[in-house]
Amino acid sequence: MLERLGYLLLVIALIAWIYLLAVGLIQAFPEGIIGFVAIAGLGLLFFKVVRDRLRNKEDDYYDKNVKK
């Protein structure tokens, strides 16, 4: 219960931080476009890593079958 509450608070803080970052980048137009491009690039790389990890059957096999 407390762990979920902690994650929820972190997600709310992350959303607020991203919102404020976007507002700041919009106010810094046109230089703010560089920030948007950098954030978009990092976001795409993050989602690629997550997708690759979720699709990797070899990692799943070792997580389930190899003793630690």
Short mmCIF file of C-alpha atoms in Angstrom, two decimals, residues 12-45:
data_model
loop_
_atom_site.label_atom_id
_atom_site.label_comp_id
_atom_site.label_asym_id
_atom_site.label_seq_id
_atom_site.Cartn_x
_atom_site.Cartn_y
_atom_site.Cartn_z
CA ILE A 12 2.60 13.09 -10.01
CA ALA A 13 5.89 14.90 -9.35
CA LEU A 14 7.28 13.70 -12.71
CA ILE A 15 4.20 14.92 -14.58
CA ALA A 16 4.40 18.32 -12.85
CA TRP A 17 8.13 18.57 -13.61
CA ILE A 18 7.61 17.74 -17.29
CA TYR A 19 4.78 20.26 -17.52
CA LEU A 20 6.90 23.03 -15.99
CA LEU A 21 9.82 22.09 -18.23
CA ALA A 22 7.59 22.31 -21.31
CA VAL A 23 6.23 25.70 -20.22
CA GLY A 24 9.77 26.98 -19.71
CA LEU A 25 10.89 25.72 -23.10
CA ILE A 26 7.91 27.35 -24.79
CA GLN A 27 8.75 30.66 -23.10
CA ALA A 28 12.32 30.33 -24.36
CA PHE A 29 11.15 30.02 -27.98
CA PRO A 30 12.96 29.66 -30.42
CA GLU A 31 15.93 28.40 -28.36
CA GLY A 32 13.54 26.14 -26.44
CA ILE A 33 13.09 24.00 -29.55
CA ILE A 34 16.56 22.56 -28.89
CA GLY A 35 15.33 21.34 -25.50
CA PHE A 36 12.24 19.74 -27.04
CA VAL A 37 14.39 17.92 -29.60
CA ALA A 38 16.74 16.67 -26.86
CA ILE A 39 13.85 15.50 -24.66
CA ALA A 40 12.18 13.77 -27.60
CA GLY A 41 15.42 11.96 -28.46
CA LEU A 42 15.92 10.76 -24.89
CA GLY A 43 12.28 9.70 -24.68
CA LEU A 44 12.53 7.65 -27.87
CA LEU A 45 15.69 5.94 -26.65
#
